[in-house]
Coordinates of C-alpha atoms and ligand atoms in Angstrom, one line a residue:
M1 CA 33.5 -9.0 3.6
N2 CA 32.1 -8.5 0.1
M3 CA 28.7 -8.8 -1.7
I4 CA 29.1 -12.6 -2.3
D5 CA 29.4 -13.1 1.5
V6 CA 26.3 -11.0 2.1
I7 CA 24.3 -13.0 -0.6
T8 CA 25.6 -16.3 0.9
D9 CA 24.5 -15.3 4.4
K10 CA 21.0 -14.4 3.3
K11 CA 20.8 -17.5 1.1
L12 CA 21.5 -19.6 4.2
G13 CA 18.8 -17.7 6.1
K14 CA 21.1 -15.9 8.4
E15 CA 20.4 -12.5 10.0
L16 CA 22.5 -9.8 8.2
T17 CA 24.7 -7.6 10.3
Q18 CA 24.6 -3.8 10.2
E19 CA 27.9 -3.9 8.3
E20 CA 26.4 -6.2 5.7
I21 CA 23.2 -4.1 5.3
D22 CA 25.3 -0.9 4.9
L23 CA 27.4 -2.6 2.2
F24 CA 24.2 -3.6 0.3
V25 CA 22.7 -0.1 0.6
E26 CA 25.9 1.6 -0.4
A27 CA 26.1 -0.6 -3.5
A28 CA 22.5 0.2 -4.4
A29 CA 23.0 3.9 -3.9
H30 CA 26.4 4.3 -5.6
G31 CA 26.6 1.5 -8.1
T32 CA 29.5 -0.2 -6.3
A33 CA 28.1 -3.7 -7.0
P34 CA 26.6 -5.0 -10.3
D35 CA 22.9 -5.3 -10.7
Y36 CA 23.1 -9.1 -10.8
Q37 CA 24.5 -9.3 -7.3
L38 CA 21.9 -6.8 -6.0
A39 CA 19.2 -8.9 -7.7
A40 CA 20.5 -12.1 -6.2
L41 CA 20.4 -10.6 -2.7
L42 CA 16.9 -9.2 -3.3
M43 CA 15.7 -12.7 -4.2
A44 CA 17.4 -14.2 -1.2
I45 CA 15.6 -11.6 1.0
R46 CA 12.3 -12.3 -0.8
L47 CA 12.7 -16.1 -0.1
N48 CA 14.2 -16.0 3.4
G49 CA 12.7 -12.8 4.8
M50 CA 14.3 -10.4 7.3
T51 CA 13.9 -10.0 11.1
A52 CA 12.4 -6.8 12.5
R53 CA 15.9 -5.6 13.4
E54 CA 17.2 -6.2 9.8
T55 CA 14.2 -4.4 8.3
T56 CA 14.6 -1.4 10.5
A57 CA 18.4 -1.3 9.8
L58 CA 17.7 -1.5 6.1
T59 CA 15.1 1.3 6.2
L60 CA 17.4 3.7 8.1
A61 CA 20.4 2.9 5.9
M62 CA 18.2 3.6 2.8
Q63 CA 16.9 6.8 4.3
K64 CA 20.4 8.0 4.9
S65 CA 21.5 7.1 1.4
G66 CA 20.4 10.5 0.2
D67 CA 19.0 13.9 1.2
T68 CA 16.6 14.5 4.0
V69 CA 14.0 17.3 3.6
D70 CA 13.8 19.8 6.5
L71 CA 10.2 21.0 6.7
S72 CA 10.7 22.8 10.1
G73 CA 10.3 26.2 8.4
I74 CA 6.7 25.4 7.7
P75 CA 4.5 26.1 10.8
G76 CA 2.2 23.4 12.1
I77 CA 2.4 19.6 12.3
K78 CA 3.0 18.4 8.8
V79 CA 1.2 15.1 8.1
D80 CA 2.1 12.9 5.2
K81 CA 0.0 10.1 3.7
H82 CA 1.1 7.2 1.6
S83 CA -0.8 4.4 -0.2
T84 CA 0.9 1.1 -1.0
G85 CA -0.8 1.4 -4.4
G86 CA -4.1 0.6 -6.0
V87 CA -6.5 1.0 -8.9
G88 CA -9.0 3.9 -9.1
D89 CA -7.4 5.1 -5.8
T90 CA -7.4 8.8 -6.0
T91 CA -7.7 9.6 -2.3
T92 CA -4.7 12.0 -2.4
L93 CA -6.4 14.4 -4.7
I94 CA -9.4 14.5 -2.4
L95 CA -7.5 14.4 0.9
A96 CA -4.7 16.9 0.3
P97 CA -7.0 19.9 -0.3
L98 CA -9.6 18.8 2.2
V99 CA -7.2 18.2 5.1
A100 CA -5.5 21.5 4.2
A101 CA -8.9 23.3 4.4
C102 CA -9.2 21.9 7.9
G103 CA -5.9 23.6 9.0
V104 CA -3.3 20.8 8.6
P105 CA -0.5 21.7 6.2
V106 CA 0.0 19.1 3.5
S107 CA 3.4 19.0 1.9
K108 CA 3.2 15.9 -0.2
M109 CA 5.8 14.3 -2.5
S110 CA 4.0 11.7 -4.6
G111 CA 5.0 9.1 -7.2
R112 CA 4.1 8.1 -10.7
G113 CA 2.2 5.0 -11.8
L114 CA 3.9 1.7 -11.1
G115 CA 2.9 -1.6 -12.8
H116 CA -0.9 -1.9 -12.7
T117 CA -1.3 0.9 -10.1
G118 CA -2.0 4.5 -10.9
G119 CA 0.2 7.5 -9.8
T120 CA -0.8 10.8 -8.3
L121 CA 1.7 12.8 -10.4
D122 CA 0.4 11.4 -13.7
K123 CA -3.2 12.2 -12.6
L124 CA -2.2 15.8 -11.7
E125 CA -0.4 16.3 -15.0
S126 CA -3.6 15.5 -16.9
I127 CA -4.8 18.9 -15.7
P128 CA -3.9 21.4 -18.5
G129 CA -0.8 23.4 -17.5
M130 CA -0.3 21.7 -14.1
S131 CA 3.3 21.3 -13.0
V132 CA 4.5 18.9 -10.3
A133 CA 8.2 19.9 -10.6
L134 CA 8.5 22.8 -8.1
S135 CA 11.8 23.9 -6.6
Q136 CA 12.2 23.3 -2.9
D137 CA 11.7 27.1 -2.3
Q138 CA 8.5 27.2 -4.4
F139 CA 7.2 24.1 -2.6
F140 CA 7.8 25.6 0.8
E141 CA 6.4 29.0 -0.2
Q142 CA 3.2 27.4 -1.6
V143 CA 2.6 25.2 1.5
K144 CA 3.1 28.3 3.8
R145 CA 0.7 30.4 1.6
I146 CA -2.1 28.0 0.8
G147 CA -1.4 25.0 3.0
V148 CA -1.0 22.4 0.3
A149 CA 1.4 21.3 -2.5
V150 CA 1.6 18.0 -4.2
I151 CA 4.8 17.5 -6.2
G152 CA 7.4 14.9 -7.4
Q153 CA 10.3 14.1 -5.2
T154 CA 12.8 17.0 -4.8
G155 CA 16.5 16.3 -4.4
T156 CA 17.9 12.8 -4.1
L157 CA 15.6 11.1 -1.7
A158 CA 16.5 7.6 -0.8
P159 CA 18.5 6.9 -4.0
A160 CA 19.1 3.3 -2.9
D161 CA 15.4 2.7 -3.1
K162 CA 15.3 4.0 -6.6
T163 CA 17.8 1.4 -7.8
L164 CA 16.3 -1.4 -5.8
Y165 CA 12.7 -0.6 -6.8
A166 CA 13.6 -0.7 -10.5
L167 CA 15.3 -4.1 -10.0
R168 CA 12.5 -5.5 -7.9
D169 CA 10.0 -4.6 -10.6
V170 CA 11.8 -6.8 -13.1
T171 CA 12.9 -9.7 -10.9
A172 CA 9.6 -10.7 -9.3
T173 CA 10.7 -9.5 -5.9
V174 CA 8.2 -6.7 -5.3
D175 CA 5.9 -8.7 -2.9
S176 CA 8.4 -8.9 0.0
L177 CA 7.3 -7.5 3.3
P178 CA 10.8 -6.2 4.4
L179 CA 11.5 -4.8 0.9
I180 CA 8.1 -2.9 0.7
A181 CA 8.3 -1.7 4.3
S182 CA 11.9 -0.4 3.9
S183 CA 11.1 1.1 0.5
I184 CA 8.1 3.1 1.7
M185 CA 9.4 4.1 5.1
S186 CA 12.9 5.2 3.9
K187 CA 11.2 7.7 1.6
K188 CA 8.6 8.8 4.1
L189 CA 11.3 9.4 6.8
A190 CA 13.5 11.3 4.3
A191 CA 10.6 13.5 3.2
G192 CA 10.6 15.1 6.7
S193 CA 7.0 15.3 7.8
D194 CA 6.1 15.1 11.5
A195 CA 3.6 12.3 11.3
I196 CA 2.5 9.7 8.7
V197 CA -0.8 8.0 7.7
L198 CA -0.3 4.8 5.7
D199 CA -3.0 3.3 3.5
V200 CA -2.1 -0.4 3.1
K201 CA -4.2 -2.0 0.4
T202 CA -5.3 -5.6 0.6
G203 CA -7.1 -7.8 -2.0
S204 CA -6.8 -8.6 -5.7
G205 CA -5.5 -5.2 -6.8
A206 CA -3.0 -4.7 -4.0
I207 CA 0.7 -5.6 -3.9
M208 CA -0.1 -7.9 -0.9
H209 CA -3.2 -9.8 -1.8
D210 CA -3.7 -11.6 1.5
L211 CA -5.0 -9.9 4.6
E212 CA -2.6 -11.4 7.1
G213 CA 0.4 -10.3 5.0
S214 CA -1.1 -6.8 4.7
I215 CA -1.6 -6.5 8.4
Q216 CA 1.9 -7.7 9.1
L217 CA 3.2 -5.1 6.5
A218 CA 1.2 -2.3 8.2
S219 CA 2.5 -3.3 11.6
A220 CA 6.1 -3.5 10.5
M221 CA 5.8 0.1 9.0
V222 CA 4.2 1.4 12.2
D223 CA 7.0 -0.1 14.3
I224 CA 9.7 1.4 12.1
G225 CA 8.1 4.9 12.3
T226 CA 7.7 4.5 16.0
L227 CA 11.4 3.6 16.4
A228 CA 12.3 6.6 14.3
G229 CA 10.2 8.8 16.7
K230 CA 7.4 9.6 14.3
P231 CA 3.7 8.9 15.0
V232 CA 2.4 6.6 12.3
T233 CA -1.2 5.3 11.8
A234 CA -1.8 2.5 9.2
V235 CA -5.2 1.6 7.9
V236 CA -5.6 -1.6 6.0
T237 CA -8.2 -0.9 3.3
G238 CA -9.9 -3.1 0.7
M239 CA -8.6 -3.3 -2.9
E240 CA -10.8 -6.2 -4.0
Q241 CA -12.2 -3.8 -6.6
P242 CA -11.2 -0.3 -7.9
L243 CA -11.7 2.2 -5.0
G244 CA -13.5 4.8 -7.2
T245 CA -15.6 4.2 -10.2
H246 CA -13.1 5.9 -12.6
V247 CA -9.8 4.4 -13.7
G248 CA -7.4 6.4 -15.8
N249 CA -5.7 9.7 -15.2
A250 CA -8.1 12.5 -16.3
L251 CA -11.0 10.3 -15.4
E252 CA -9.7 9.9 -11.8
V253 CA -9.2 13.7 -11.6
K254 CA -12.9 14.0 -12.6
D255 CA -13.9 11.4 -9.9
A256 CA -12.0 13.4 -7.3
I257 CA -13.6 16.7 -8.4
D258 CA -17.1 15.0 -8.3
V259 CA -16.4 13.8 -4.7
L260 CA -15.1 17.2 -3.6
A261 CA -18.1 18.9 -5.2
G262 CA -20.5 16.5 -3.3
R263 CA -21.8 14.9 -6.4
T264 CA -20.3 11.4 -5.8
K265 CA -20.6 9.4 -2.6
G266 CA -19.4 5.8 -2.0
D267 CA -16.2 4.0 -1.1
L268 CA -13.7 6.6 -2.5
L269 CA -15.3 9.3 -0.3
D270 CA -15.6 7.0 2.7
V271 CA -11.9 5.8 2.6
S272 CA -10.8 9.5 2.0
L273 CA -12.8 10.6 5.1
L274 CA -11.3 7.8 7.2
L275 CA -7.7 8.5 6.2
G276 CA -8.3 12.2 6.4
A277 CA -9.7 11.9 10.0
H278 CA -6.5 10.1 11.0
M279 CA -4.5 13.0 9.4
L280 CA -6.4 15.6 11.4
V281 CA -5.9 13.7 14.7
L282 CA -2.2 13.3 14.1
G283 CA -2.1 17.0 12.9
G284 CA -3.4 18.0 16.3
V285 CA -6.6 19.9 15.0
A286 CA -9.1 17.2 16.2
A287 CA -9.3 15.4 19.5
D288 CA -10.6 12.2 18.0
L289 CA -11.8 10.5 14.8
K290 CA -15.4 11.5 15.4
A291 CA -14.5 15.2 15.7
A292 CA -12.1 14.9 12.8
G293 CA -14.8 13.4 10.6
K294 CA -17.2 16.2 11.4
K295 CA -14.6 18.8 10.4
L296 CA -13.9 17.1 7.1
K297 CA -17.6 16.8 6.3
Q298 CA -18.0 20.6 7.0
A299 CA -15.1 21.4 4.7
L300 CA -16.7 19.1 2.0
E301 CA -20.2 20.5 2.3
S302 CA -19.1 24.2 2.4
G303 CA -17.1 23.6 -0.8
A304 CA -13.8 24.6 1.1
G305 CA -12.1 21.4 -0.1
L306 CA -12.9 22.0 -3.7
E307 CA -11.9 25.7 -3.5
R308 CA -8.5 24.6 -2.0
F309 CA -8.0 22.1 -4.8
A310 CA -8.6 25.0 -7.3
E311 CA -6.1 27.2 -5.4
M312 CA -3.5 24.4 -5.5
I313 CA -4.0 23.9 -9.3
R314 CA -3.7 27.6 -9.9
A315 CA -0.6 27.8 -7.7
Q316 CA 1.1 25.0 -9.7
G317 CA 0.3 26.6 -13.1
G318 CA -2.8 24.5 -13.9
D319 CA -6.2 25.6 -15.2
P320 CA -8.4 25.9 -12.0
R321 CA -11.5 26.1 -14.1
V322 CA -11.4 22.2 -14.4
T323 CA -12.9 22.1 -10.9
E324 CA -16.1 23.8 -12.2
D325 CA -16.1 22.4 -15.8
V326 CA -14.6 18.9 -16.0
S327 CA -15.0 18.9 -19.8
L328 CA -11.8 21.0 -19.9
L329 CA -9.9 17.8 -18.9
P330 CA -8.5 15.8 -21.9
Q331 CA -11.3 13.9 -23.7
A332 CA -10.9 10.5 -25.4
R333 CA -11.6 10.1 -29.1
V334 CA -13.6 6.8 -28.7
V335 CA -16.3 6.5 -26.0
R336 CA -18.0 3.1 -25.8
S337 CA -20.7 2.1 -23.4
V338 CA -20.8 -1.7 -22.8
P339 CA -24.0 -3.4 -21.4
V340 CA -23.8 -6.3 -19.0
G341 CA -25.6 -8.7 -21.5
Q342 CA -26.7 -11.2 -18.8
H343 CA -28.4 -11.4 -15.4
G344 CA -26.2 -12.1 -12.4
F345 CA -24.4 -10.9 -9.3
V346 CA -21.0 -9.2 -9.3
T347 CA -19.0 -11.8 -7.4
R348 CA -15.3 -11.0 -7.7
M349 CA -13.0 -8.7 -9.7
D350 CA -9.4 -9.3 -10.7
T351 CA -8.4 -5.7 -9.9
T352 CA -4.8 -6.2 -11.0
E353 CA -6.1 -7.2 -14.4
L354 CA -8.3 -4.1 -14.5
G355 CA -5.3 -1.9 -13.7
L356 CA -3.4 -3.6 -16.5
A357 CA -6.3 -3.1 -18.9
A358 CA -6.1 0.7 -18.3
Q359 CA -2.3 0.6 -18.6
A360 CA -2.6 -1.1 -22.0
M361 CA -5.0 1.5 -23.2
G362 CA -2.3 4.1 -22.6
A363 CA -3.1 5.2 -19.0
G364 CA 0.1 3.7 -17.6
R365 CA 3.6 2.9 -18.8
Q366 CA 4.8 -0.5 -20.0
R367 CA 8.4 0.9 -20.2
K368 CA 9.9 3.7 -18.2
E369 CA 10.1 6.1 -21.2
D370 CA 6.5 5.6 -22.5
S371 CA 4.4 8.7 -22.6
L372 CA 0.8 8.5 -21.4
D373 CA -2.6 9.4 -22.9
Y374 CA -4.3 11.2 -20.0
S375 CA -7.8 10.8 -21.5
V376 CA -8.1 7.0 -21.6
G377 CA -9.4 4.5 -19.1
F378 CA -12.8 3.3 -18.1
V379 CA -15.7 4.0 -15.8
L380 CA -17.0 1.0 -13.9
P381 CA -20.2 1.9 -11.9
V382 CA -20.9 -1.7 -10.7
R383 CA -19.5 -2.9 -7.3
I384 CA -19.0 -6.4 -5.8
G385 CA -22.4 -7.5 -4.4
D386 CA -24.5 -5.7 -7.0
E387 CA -27.2 -7.5 -8.9
V388 CA -27.0 -6.7 -12.6
F389 CA -29.4 -7.1 -15.6
P390 CA -28.7 -7.6 -19.3
E391 CA -29.4 -4.0 -20.4
D392 CA -27.6 -2.3 -17.4
R393 CA -24.5 -0.3 -18.3
F394 CA -21.5 -2.5 -17.3
F395 CA -18.7 -0.1 -18.0
T396 CA -17.8 2.8 -20.3
L397 CA -14.5 2.7 -22.2
Y398 CA -12.5 5.9 -23.1
A399 CA -10.0 4.8 -25.8
R400 CA -7.7 6.1 -28.5
T401 CA -8.9 3.8 -31.2
E402 CA -11.7 1.3 -31.8
E403 CA -9.1 -1.6 -31.8
E404 CA -7.9 -0.5 -28.4
A405 CA -11.5 -0.3 -27.1
D406 CA -12.1 -3.9 -28.5
R407 CA -9.1 -5.2 -26.5
A408 CA -10.0 -3.3 -23.4
E409 CA -13.6 -4.5 -23.6
E410 CA -12.5 -8.1 -23.6
A411 CA -9.9 -7.5 -20.7
V412 CA -12.4 -5.7 -18.5
R413 CA -15.1 -8.2 -19.1
R414 CA -12.7 -11.1 -18.3
A415 CA -11.6 -9.4 -15.0
I416 CA -15.2 -9.2 -13.6
V417 CA -16.8 -12.5 -12.4
L418 CA -20.6 -12.7 -12.5
G419 CA -22.2 -15.5 -10.5
N420 CA -25.7 -16.8 -9.9
E421 CA -25.8 -16.2 -6.1
P422 CA -25.6 -12.9 -4.3
V423 CA -22.4 -12.2 -2.3
A424 CA -21.7 -9.8 0.5
R425 CA -20.1 -6.4 -0.2
P426 CA -16.4 -6.4 0.9
P427 CA -15.6 -4.3 3.9
L428 CA -14.1 -0.8 3.4
W429 CA -11.3 -1.4 5.9
Y430 CA -9.9 -4.4 7.9
A431 CA -7.6 -2.9 10.5
Q432 CA -6.4 0.4 11.9
I433 CA -2.9 0.1 13.5
T434 CA -1.0 2.4 15.7
K435 CA 1.9 1.8 18.2
D436 CA -0.9 1.0 20.8
G437 CA -2.3 -1.9 18.8
V438 CA -4.7 -3.1 16.2
V439 CA -8.4 -2.1 16.0
K440 CA -10.7 -4.2 13.7
P441 CA -14.2 -3.4 12.6
E442 CA -17.0 -4.6 14.9
Ligands
URA501 N1 5.5 1.7 -2.9 C1 6.8 1.9 -2.7 O1 7.2 3.0 -2.7 N2 7.6 0.8 -2.5 C2 7.2 -0.4 -2.5 O2 8.0 -1.3 -2.4 C3 5.8 -0.6 -2.8 C4 5.0 0.4 -2.9

């Protein structure tokens, strides 16, 4: 058997055997097949799908393709959280310190921005001095001492995913349920936490735009975690519009600080509290979601969450004064406030286009080697369902140059549809999924 046989079988819609999946993963991890064969197989999987058995076998083979982190030396139930990616989605910066302040250790390995979506590591690096490259020992020591660390991946975690993800990004094969599920779950299982909370985004800014596909993806990942013996809860949340009002690295850090300081309410806070409540329940410090929500609110109102964020920043070499004075974060050269210019109702947003607008301003990478401008992005205070008037502030741009602000103004305006009729606000979440089944909002 060789790679051509594996590609042929998937092209014909057959179920791949364990041996075939192992050959594919071995080739991705160790370069024993050329990229064009891997890409052909990825497209065959994207078009013909995989059974639950194949998806689980692919996940476990990818997990075993590299190191597995052993977190057993850190006391307590370690709970990880992962989002499938969104725009203005800075829940990790809020949740990690807040959940730690409630007694659940958070040892989190995060990623960088990908395509139109932002990345936690890029946001953290916008804090002056902050390092996300700790050694394994420093990482463990920090989690034991202050209960929280957020860093880039240590060691070689799921190297097969690294190769396959880069290929998927450039071969239009990202939006495949088995490929997303195996990519995320192989890394989560290798990262060694005891339980996992997944935030599966749905809507115009998510990888999976349709709700049915998002629920199927969430269920597939819960099934894989359950088979691997880890409790997993997945929440399908809305990404029809940016989650917070701020998009861009330093701007999103500011948004997170404003939420932790109690100055900002809204969807970003509410989704953070929902995901955080699931983390506390899985972490064994709250009996149910109601009790967990109460604990999180106490940690928020007492300032314990913000204090823990400052401690984490200090421990990782950053300037903790940013939590009290957000003007210490990088500031953009050009700031432009844009009025709405007409009366109407915010009807729809193309959130992928909004993410791409921020990326083009310098908040994200167009090529792997691009460096970022942490100060740029935009603040968008309007939400779907709002009525707006000509003089209202529509959005504020933070740009490097007037020309980039011109281009961003056009792109952001184009991505937001104003209509003549009021529309309902989209729900915050659509489904909460565990091994026991699916719960939907009443
Ligand atoms: N995040 C990942 O890590 N992998 C995917 O395939 C999609 C989102």
